[in-house]
Short mmCIF file of C-alpha atoms (C1' of nucleotides) in Angstrom, two decimals:
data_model
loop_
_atom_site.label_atom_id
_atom_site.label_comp_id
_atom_site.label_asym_id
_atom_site.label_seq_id
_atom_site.Cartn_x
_atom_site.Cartn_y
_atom_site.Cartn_z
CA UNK A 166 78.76 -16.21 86.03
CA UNK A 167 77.75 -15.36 89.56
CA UNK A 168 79.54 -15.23 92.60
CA UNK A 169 80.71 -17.84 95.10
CA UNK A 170 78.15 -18.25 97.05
CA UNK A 171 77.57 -18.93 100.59
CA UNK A 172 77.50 -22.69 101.08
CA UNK A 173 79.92 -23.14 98.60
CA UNK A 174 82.33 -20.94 101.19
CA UNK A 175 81.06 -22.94 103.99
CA UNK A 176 82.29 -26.18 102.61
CA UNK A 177 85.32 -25.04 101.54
CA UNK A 178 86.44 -23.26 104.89
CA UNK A 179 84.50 -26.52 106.71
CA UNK A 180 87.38 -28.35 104.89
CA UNK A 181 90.16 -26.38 104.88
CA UNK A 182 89.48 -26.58 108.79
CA UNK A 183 89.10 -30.16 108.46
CA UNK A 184 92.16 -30.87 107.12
CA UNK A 185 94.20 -29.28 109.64
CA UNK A 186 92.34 -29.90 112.61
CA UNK A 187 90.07 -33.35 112.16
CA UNK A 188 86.09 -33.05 112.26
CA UNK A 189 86.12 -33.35 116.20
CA UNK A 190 88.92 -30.25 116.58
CA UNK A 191 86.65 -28.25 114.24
CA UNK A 192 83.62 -26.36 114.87
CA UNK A 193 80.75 -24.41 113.40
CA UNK A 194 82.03 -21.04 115.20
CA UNK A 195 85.32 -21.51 113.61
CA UNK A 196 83.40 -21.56 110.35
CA UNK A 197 81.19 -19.00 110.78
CA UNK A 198 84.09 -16.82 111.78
CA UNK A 199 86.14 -17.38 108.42
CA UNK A 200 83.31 -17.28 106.44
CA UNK A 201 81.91 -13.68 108.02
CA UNK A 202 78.08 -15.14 108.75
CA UNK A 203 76.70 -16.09 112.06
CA UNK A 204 76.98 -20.37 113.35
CA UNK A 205 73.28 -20.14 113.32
CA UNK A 206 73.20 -18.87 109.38
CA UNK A 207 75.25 -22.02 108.71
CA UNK A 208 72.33 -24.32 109.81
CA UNK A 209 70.26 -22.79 106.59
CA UNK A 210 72.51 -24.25 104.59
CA UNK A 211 73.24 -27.45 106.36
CA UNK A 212 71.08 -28.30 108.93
CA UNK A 213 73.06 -30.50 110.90
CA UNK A 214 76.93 -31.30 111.12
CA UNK A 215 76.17 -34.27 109.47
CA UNK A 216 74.68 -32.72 106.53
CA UNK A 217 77.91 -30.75 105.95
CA UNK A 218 80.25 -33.38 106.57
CA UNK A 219 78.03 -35.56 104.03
CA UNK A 220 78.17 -32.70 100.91
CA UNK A 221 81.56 -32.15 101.99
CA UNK A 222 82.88 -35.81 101.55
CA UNK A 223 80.37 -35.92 98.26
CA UNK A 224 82.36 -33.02 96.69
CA UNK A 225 85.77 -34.06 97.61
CA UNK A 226 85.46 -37.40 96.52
CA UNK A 227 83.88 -36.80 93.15
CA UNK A 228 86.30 -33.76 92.22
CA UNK A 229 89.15 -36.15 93.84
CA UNK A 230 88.59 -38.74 91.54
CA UNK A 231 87.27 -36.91 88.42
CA UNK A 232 90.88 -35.61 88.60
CA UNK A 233 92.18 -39.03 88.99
CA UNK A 234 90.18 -40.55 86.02
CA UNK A 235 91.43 -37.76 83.76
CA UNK A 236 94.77 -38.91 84.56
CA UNK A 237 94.41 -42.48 83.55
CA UNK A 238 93.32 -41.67 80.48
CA UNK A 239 95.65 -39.52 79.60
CA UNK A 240 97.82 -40.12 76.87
CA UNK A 241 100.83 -39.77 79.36
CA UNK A 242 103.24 -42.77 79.83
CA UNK A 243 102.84 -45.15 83.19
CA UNK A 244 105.08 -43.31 84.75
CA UNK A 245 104.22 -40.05 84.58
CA UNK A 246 100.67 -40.87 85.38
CA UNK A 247 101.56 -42.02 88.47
CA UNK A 248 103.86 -39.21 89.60
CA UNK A 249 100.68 -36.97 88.77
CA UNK A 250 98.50 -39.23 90.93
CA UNK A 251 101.40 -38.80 93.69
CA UNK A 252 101.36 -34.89 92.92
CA UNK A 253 97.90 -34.61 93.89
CA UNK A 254 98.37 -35.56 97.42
CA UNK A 255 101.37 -33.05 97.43
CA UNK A 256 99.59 -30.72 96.01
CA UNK A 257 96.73 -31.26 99.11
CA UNK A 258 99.89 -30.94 101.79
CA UNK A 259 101.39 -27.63 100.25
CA UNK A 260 98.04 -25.76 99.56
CA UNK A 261 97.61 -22.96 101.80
CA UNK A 262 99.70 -21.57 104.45
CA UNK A 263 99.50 -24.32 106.83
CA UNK A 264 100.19 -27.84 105.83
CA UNK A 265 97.11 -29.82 105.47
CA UNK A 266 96.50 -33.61 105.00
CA UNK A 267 93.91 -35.22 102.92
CA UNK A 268 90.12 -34.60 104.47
CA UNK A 269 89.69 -38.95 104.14
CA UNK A 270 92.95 -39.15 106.02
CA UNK A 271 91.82 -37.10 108.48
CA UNK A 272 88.09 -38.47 108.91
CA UNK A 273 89.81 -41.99 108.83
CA UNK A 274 91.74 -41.22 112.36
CA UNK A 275 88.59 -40.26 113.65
CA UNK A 276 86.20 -43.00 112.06
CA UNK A 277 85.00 -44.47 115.39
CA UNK A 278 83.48 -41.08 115.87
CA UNK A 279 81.39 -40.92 113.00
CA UNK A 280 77.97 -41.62 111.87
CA UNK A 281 77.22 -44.94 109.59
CA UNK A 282 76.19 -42.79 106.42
CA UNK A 283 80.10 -40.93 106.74
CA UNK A 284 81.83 -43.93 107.35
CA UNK A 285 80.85 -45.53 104.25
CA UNK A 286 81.72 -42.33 102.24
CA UNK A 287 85.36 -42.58 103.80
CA UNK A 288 85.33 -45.73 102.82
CA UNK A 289 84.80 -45.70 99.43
CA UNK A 290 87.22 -42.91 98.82
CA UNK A 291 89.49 -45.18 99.68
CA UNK A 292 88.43 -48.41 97.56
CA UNK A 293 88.09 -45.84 94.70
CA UNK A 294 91.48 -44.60 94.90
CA UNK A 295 92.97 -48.18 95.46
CA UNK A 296 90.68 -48.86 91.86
CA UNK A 297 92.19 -46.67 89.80
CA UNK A 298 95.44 -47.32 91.45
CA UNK A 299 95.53 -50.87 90.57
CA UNK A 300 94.30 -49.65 86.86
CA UNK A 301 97.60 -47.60 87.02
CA UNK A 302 99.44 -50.14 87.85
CA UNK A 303 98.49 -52.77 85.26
CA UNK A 304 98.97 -50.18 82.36
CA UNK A 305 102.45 -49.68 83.89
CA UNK A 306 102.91 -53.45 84.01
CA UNK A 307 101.58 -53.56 80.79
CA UNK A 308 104.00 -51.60 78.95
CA UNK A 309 106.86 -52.85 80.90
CA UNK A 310 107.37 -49.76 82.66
CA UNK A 311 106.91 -50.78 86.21
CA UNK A 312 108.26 -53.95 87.60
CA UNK A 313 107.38 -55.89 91.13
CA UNK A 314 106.84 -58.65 92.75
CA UNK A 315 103.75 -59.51 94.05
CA UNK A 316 100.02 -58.75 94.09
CA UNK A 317 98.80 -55.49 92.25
CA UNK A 318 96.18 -54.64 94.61
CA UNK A 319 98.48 -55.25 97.62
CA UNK A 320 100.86 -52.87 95.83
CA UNK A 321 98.05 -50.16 95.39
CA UNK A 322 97.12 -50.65 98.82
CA UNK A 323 100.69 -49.67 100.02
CA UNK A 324 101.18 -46.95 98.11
CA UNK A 325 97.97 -45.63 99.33
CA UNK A 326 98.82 -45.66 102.64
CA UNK A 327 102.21 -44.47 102.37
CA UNK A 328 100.53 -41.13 100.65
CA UNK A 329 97.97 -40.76 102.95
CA UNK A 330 100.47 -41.88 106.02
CA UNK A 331 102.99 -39.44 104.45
CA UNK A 332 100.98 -36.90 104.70
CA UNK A 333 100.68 -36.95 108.53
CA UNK A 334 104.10 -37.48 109.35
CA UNK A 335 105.25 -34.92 106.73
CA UNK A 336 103.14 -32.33 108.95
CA UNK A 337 105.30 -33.30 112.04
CA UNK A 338 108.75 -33.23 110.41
CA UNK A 339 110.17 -33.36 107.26
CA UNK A 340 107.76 -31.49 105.46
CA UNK A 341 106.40 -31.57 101.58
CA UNK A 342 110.23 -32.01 100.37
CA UNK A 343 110.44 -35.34 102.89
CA UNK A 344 107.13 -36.41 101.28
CA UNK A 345 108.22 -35.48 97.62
CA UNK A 346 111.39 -38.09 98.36
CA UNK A 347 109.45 -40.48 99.45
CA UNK A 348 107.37 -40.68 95.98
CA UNK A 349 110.45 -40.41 94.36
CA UNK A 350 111.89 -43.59 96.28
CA UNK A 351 108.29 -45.55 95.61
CA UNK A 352 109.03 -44.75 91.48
CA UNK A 353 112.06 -46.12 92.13
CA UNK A 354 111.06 -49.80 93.54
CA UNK A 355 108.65 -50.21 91.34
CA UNK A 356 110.23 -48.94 87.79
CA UNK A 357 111.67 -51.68 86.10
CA UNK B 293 104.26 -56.91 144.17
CA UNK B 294 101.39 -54.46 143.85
CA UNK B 295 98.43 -54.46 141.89
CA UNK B 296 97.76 -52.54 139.11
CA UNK B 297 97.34 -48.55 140.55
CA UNK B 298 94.72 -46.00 139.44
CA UNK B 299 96.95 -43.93 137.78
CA UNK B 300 98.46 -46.98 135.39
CA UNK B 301 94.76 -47.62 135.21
CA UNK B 302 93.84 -44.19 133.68
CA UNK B 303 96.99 -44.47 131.62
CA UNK B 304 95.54 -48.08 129.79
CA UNK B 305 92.31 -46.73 129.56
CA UNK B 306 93.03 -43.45 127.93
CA UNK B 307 95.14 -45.05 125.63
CA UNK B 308 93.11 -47.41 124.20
CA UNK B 309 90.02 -44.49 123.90
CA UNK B 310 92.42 -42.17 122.16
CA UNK B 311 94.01 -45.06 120.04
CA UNK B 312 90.13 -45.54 118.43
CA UNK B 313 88.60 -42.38 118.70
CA UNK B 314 91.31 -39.57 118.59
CA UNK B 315 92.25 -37.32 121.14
CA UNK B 316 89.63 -34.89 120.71
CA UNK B 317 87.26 -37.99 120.41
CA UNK B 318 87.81 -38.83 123.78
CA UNK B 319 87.06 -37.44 127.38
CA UNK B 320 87.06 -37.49 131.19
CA UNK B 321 83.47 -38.97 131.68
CA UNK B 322 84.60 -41.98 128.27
CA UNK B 323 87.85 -42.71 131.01
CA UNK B 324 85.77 -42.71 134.33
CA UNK B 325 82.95 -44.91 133.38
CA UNK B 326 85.50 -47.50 131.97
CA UNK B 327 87.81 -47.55 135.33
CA UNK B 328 84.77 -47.05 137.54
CA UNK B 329 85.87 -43.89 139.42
CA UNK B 330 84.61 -40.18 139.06
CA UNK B 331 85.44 -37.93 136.84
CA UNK B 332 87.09 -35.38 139.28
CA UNK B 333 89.20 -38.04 140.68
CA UNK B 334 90.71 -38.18 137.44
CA UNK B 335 92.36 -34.54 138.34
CA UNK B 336 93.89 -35.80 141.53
CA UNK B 337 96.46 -38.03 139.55
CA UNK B 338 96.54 -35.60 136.17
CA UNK B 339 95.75 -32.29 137.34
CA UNK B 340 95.10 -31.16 133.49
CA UNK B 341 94.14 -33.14 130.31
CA UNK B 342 97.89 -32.62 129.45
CA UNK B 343 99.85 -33.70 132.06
CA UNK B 344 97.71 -36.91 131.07
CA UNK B 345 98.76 -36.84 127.87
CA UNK B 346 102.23 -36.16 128.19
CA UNK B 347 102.39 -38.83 130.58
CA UNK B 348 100.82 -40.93 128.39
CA UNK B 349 103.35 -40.15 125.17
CA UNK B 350 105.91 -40.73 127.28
CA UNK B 351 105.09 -44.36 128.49
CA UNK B 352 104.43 -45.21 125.38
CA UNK B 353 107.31 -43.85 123.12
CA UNK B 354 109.56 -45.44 126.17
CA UNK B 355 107.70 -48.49 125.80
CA UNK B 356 107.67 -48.62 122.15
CA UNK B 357 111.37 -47.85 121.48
CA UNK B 358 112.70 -50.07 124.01
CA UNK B 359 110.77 -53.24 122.77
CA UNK B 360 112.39 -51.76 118.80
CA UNK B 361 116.12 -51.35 120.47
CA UNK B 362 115.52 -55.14 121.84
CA UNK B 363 114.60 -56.30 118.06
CA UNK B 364 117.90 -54.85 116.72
CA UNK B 365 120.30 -55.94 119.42
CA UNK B 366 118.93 -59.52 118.97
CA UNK B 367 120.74 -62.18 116.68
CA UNK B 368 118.01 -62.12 114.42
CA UNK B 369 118.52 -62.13 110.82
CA UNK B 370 117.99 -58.56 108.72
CA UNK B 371 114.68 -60.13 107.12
CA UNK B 372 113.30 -61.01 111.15
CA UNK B 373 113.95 -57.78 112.79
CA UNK B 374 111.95 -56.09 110.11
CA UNK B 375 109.26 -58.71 110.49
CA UNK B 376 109.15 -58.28 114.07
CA UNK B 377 109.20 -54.13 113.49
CA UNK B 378 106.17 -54.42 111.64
CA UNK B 379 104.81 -56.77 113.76
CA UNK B 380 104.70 -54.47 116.56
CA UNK B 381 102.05 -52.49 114.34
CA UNK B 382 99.89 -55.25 113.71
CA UNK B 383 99.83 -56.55 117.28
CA UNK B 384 98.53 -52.76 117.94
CA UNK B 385 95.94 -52.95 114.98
CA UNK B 386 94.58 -56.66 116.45
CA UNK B 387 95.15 -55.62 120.07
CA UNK B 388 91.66 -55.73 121.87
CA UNK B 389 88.15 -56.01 120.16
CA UNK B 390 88.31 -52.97 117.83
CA UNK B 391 90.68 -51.82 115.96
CA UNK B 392 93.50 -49.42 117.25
CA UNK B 393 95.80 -47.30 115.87
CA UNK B 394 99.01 -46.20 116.37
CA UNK B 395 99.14 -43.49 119.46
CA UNK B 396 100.97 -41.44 117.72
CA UNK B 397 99.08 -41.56 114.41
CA UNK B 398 95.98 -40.62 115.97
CA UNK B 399 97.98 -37.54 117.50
CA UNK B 400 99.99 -37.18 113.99
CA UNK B 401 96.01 -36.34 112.77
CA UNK B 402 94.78 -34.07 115.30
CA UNK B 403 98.51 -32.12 115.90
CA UNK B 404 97.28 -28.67 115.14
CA UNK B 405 94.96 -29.04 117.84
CA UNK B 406 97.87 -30.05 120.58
CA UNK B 407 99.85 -27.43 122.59
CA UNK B 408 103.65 -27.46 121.73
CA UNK B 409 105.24 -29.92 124.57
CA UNK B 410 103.16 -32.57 122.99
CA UNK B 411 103.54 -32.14 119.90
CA UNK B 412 107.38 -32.53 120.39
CA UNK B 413 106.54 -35.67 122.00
CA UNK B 414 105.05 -36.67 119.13
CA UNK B 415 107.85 -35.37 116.27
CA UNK B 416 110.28 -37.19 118.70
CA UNK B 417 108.47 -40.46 118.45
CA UNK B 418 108.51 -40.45 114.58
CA UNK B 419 111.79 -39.63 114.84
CA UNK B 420 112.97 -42.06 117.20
CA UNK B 421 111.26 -44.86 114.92
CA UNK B 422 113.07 -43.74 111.38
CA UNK B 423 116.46 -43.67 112.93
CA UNK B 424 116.08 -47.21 113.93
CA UNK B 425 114.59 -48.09 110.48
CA UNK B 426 117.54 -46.50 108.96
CA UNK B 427 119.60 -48.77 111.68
CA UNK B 428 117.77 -51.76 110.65
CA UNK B 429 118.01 -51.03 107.10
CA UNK B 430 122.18 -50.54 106.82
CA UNK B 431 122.49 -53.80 109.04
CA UNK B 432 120.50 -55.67 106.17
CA UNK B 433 121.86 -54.04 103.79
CA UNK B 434 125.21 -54.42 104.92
CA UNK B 435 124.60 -57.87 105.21
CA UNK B 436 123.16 -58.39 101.98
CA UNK B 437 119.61 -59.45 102.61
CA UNK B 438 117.75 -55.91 101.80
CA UNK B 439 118.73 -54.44 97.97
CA UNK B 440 117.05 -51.39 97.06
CA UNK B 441 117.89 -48.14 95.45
CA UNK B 442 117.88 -44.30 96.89
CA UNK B 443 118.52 -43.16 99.94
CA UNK B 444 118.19 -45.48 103.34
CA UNK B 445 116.54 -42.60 105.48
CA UNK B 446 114.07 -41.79 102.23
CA UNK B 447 113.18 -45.18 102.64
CA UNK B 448 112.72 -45.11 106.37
CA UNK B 449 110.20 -42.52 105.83
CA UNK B 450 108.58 -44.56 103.07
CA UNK B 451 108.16 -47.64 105.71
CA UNK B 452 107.23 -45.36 108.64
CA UNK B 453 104.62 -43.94 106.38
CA UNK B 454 103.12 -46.88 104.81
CA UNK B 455 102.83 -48.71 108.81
CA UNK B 456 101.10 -45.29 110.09
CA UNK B 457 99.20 -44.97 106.85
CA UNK B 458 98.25 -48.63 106.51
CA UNK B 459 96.65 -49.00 110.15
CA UNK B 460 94.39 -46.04 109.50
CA UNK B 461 93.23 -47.44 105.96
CA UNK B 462 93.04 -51.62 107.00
CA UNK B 463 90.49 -49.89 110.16
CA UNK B 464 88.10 -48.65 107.60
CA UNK B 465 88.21 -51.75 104.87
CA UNK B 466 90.39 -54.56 104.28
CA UNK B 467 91.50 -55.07 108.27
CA UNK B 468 94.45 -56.59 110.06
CA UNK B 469 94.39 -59.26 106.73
CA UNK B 470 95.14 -56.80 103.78
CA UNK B 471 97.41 -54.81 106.34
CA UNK B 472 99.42 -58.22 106.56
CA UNK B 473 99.47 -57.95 103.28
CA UNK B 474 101.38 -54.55 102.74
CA UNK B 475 104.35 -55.79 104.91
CA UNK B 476 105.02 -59.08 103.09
CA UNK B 477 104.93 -56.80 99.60
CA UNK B 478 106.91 -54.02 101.54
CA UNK B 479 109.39 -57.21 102.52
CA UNK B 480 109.48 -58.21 98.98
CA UNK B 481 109.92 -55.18 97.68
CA UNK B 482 113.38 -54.73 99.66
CA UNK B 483 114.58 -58.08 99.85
CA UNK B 484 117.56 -59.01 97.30
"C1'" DG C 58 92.34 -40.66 147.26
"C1'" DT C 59 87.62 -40.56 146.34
"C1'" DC C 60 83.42 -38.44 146.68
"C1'" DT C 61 79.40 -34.59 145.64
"C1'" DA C 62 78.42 -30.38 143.81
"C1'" DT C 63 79.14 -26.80 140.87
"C1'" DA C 64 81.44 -23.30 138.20
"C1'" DG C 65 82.41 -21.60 133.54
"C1'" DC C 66 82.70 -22.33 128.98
"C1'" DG C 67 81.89 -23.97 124.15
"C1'" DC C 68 79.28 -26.89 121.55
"C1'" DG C 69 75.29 -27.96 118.05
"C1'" DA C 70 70.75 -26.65 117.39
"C1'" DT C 71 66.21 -23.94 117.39
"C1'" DA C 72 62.79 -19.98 117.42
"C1'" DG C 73 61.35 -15.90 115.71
"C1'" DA C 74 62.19 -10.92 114.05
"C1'" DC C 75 63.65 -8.53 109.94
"C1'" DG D 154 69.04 -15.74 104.08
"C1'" DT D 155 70.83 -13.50 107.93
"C1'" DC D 156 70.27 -11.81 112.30
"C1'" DT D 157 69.68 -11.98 117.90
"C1'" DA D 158 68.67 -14.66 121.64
"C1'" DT D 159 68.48 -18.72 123.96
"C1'" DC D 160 68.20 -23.63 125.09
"C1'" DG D 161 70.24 -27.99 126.72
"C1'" DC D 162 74.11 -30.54 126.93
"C1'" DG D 163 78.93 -32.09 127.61
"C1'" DC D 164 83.25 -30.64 128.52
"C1'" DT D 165 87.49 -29.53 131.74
"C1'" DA D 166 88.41 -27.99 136.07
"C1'" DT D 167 87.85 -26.60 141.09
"C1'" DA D 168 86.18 -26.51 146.04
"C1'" DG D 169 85.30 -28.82 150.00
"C1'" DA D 170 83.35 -32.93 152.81
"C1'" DC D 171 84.65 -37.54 154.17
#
DNA sequence: GTCTATAGCGCGATAGAC
DNA sequence: GTCTATCGCGCTATAGAC
């Protein structure tokens, strides 16, 4: 088993930064300061920004929703399998000392100011999340667990973006226990 | 009557630059080239980048909230004023020939990067917009027309959250149709 | 109030020694 | 693979002429 090594600690203090300051309030001496190297070092490893940003939405997309899939098929009722799916994103907003939103929420405020190639990666976090949520969903509606009016996929689409929405306001006031209520009042429309 | 003045100029300008690129997105030379003066004359009306944005929150939280207090003093039923609420977030998403978002989400994103006077500005326009959800939400349910369980300010934050949230998500795939969408299941979802 | 010119800094990126 | 040194650029901000 060897260490972590250095562009694995690149990307993950790239996206710890990330996540609490966007891509464009974040910079390579920031990095190279938490990780101990010099900026130029951090060009070995990722020649340009946009090679960094790309492996960086690569990882947290696949581990995101590896995560996510392992939670669907789970042998865990409707319910609790989407409380889980809700716990990750609170999970995201308590880890650390600061509070910290998820990297696609953050990259989405600041889509107009990204390349093609990172654009599409944002946006396919997204349609994979809404995916699995409408998978979620139907097993819930399935089993008579959940109950709503309505289309499924509109329904996963507003849950997503009241998680990843809840995320930025939670940072400005109520904090992860306002966020935690607010997943706690979405099981509560939609349980039957 | 006078016409329109540099400084209400910058203001529009600035606004609609931050509102698709973020605040640290956006800068002095993006603002001069679309009002046609130089970038130094930008200083004689906002001396620093933050008086510009302060000035800036402050039209539009004034703006914003007074257009909100107008929709719940009106005789409109329960069901309309939230229509019209929401409404006010898709006119922002369609305004123009890109889409915008929210002000204040694109500050919510980048608020670790903002000195403290504007991030209160911020805080105080989420704030300002749950307490009138929570007012809109007791008239209806008062009234009859909303039915839902837990807590109304919970669910304030749940529709604050989903309208921030929602804007970000419809820029990157489904636009100002799926974002439509959202409200009329978020209307459902509350209506008795 | 707008202009030209420039200061001073931080950014991403590159070259070349070790 | 990391270092030092440096380049070229864009940024906010200031000084001073008109």
């Amino acid at each position: 088993m060897k260490q972590t090594d250095t562009k694995t600690l690149i990307l993950d203090v790239a996206q710890d930064l990330i996540q609490r300051l966007g891509v464009n309030g974040m910079s390579y001496k920031d990095i190279s300061e938490s990780v101990g190297i010099r900026k130029s070092s951090i060009h070995t490893h990722f020649p340009k920004k946009d090679d960094l940003l790309a492996a960086l939405l690569d990882r947290y997309s696949d581990c995101f929703v590896r995560i996510v899939d392992g939670i669907i098929a789970s042998s865990d009722a409707a319910e609790v399998k989407l409380r889980r799916y809700c716990g990750l994103f609170e999970a995201t907003l308590s880890s650390g000392d600061q509070d910290k939103a998820c990297l696609c929420a953050m990259l989405g405020a600041e889509l107009a100011t990204l390349n093609h190639p990172l654009v599409e990666r944002v946006r396919s976090f997204y349609q994979a999340n809404e995916e699995r949520l409408v998978i979620l969903l139907n097993i819930g509606l399935k089993d008579g667990s959940f109950q709503f009016a309505g289309d499924t996929q509109t329904m996963a689409s507003l849950i997503f973006g009241l998680l990843e929405g809840g995320m930025l306001l939670a940072r400005a006031g109520g904090g992860s226990d306002q966020f935690h209520r607010v997943i706690e009042q979405l099981m509560q429309l939609i349980k039957s």
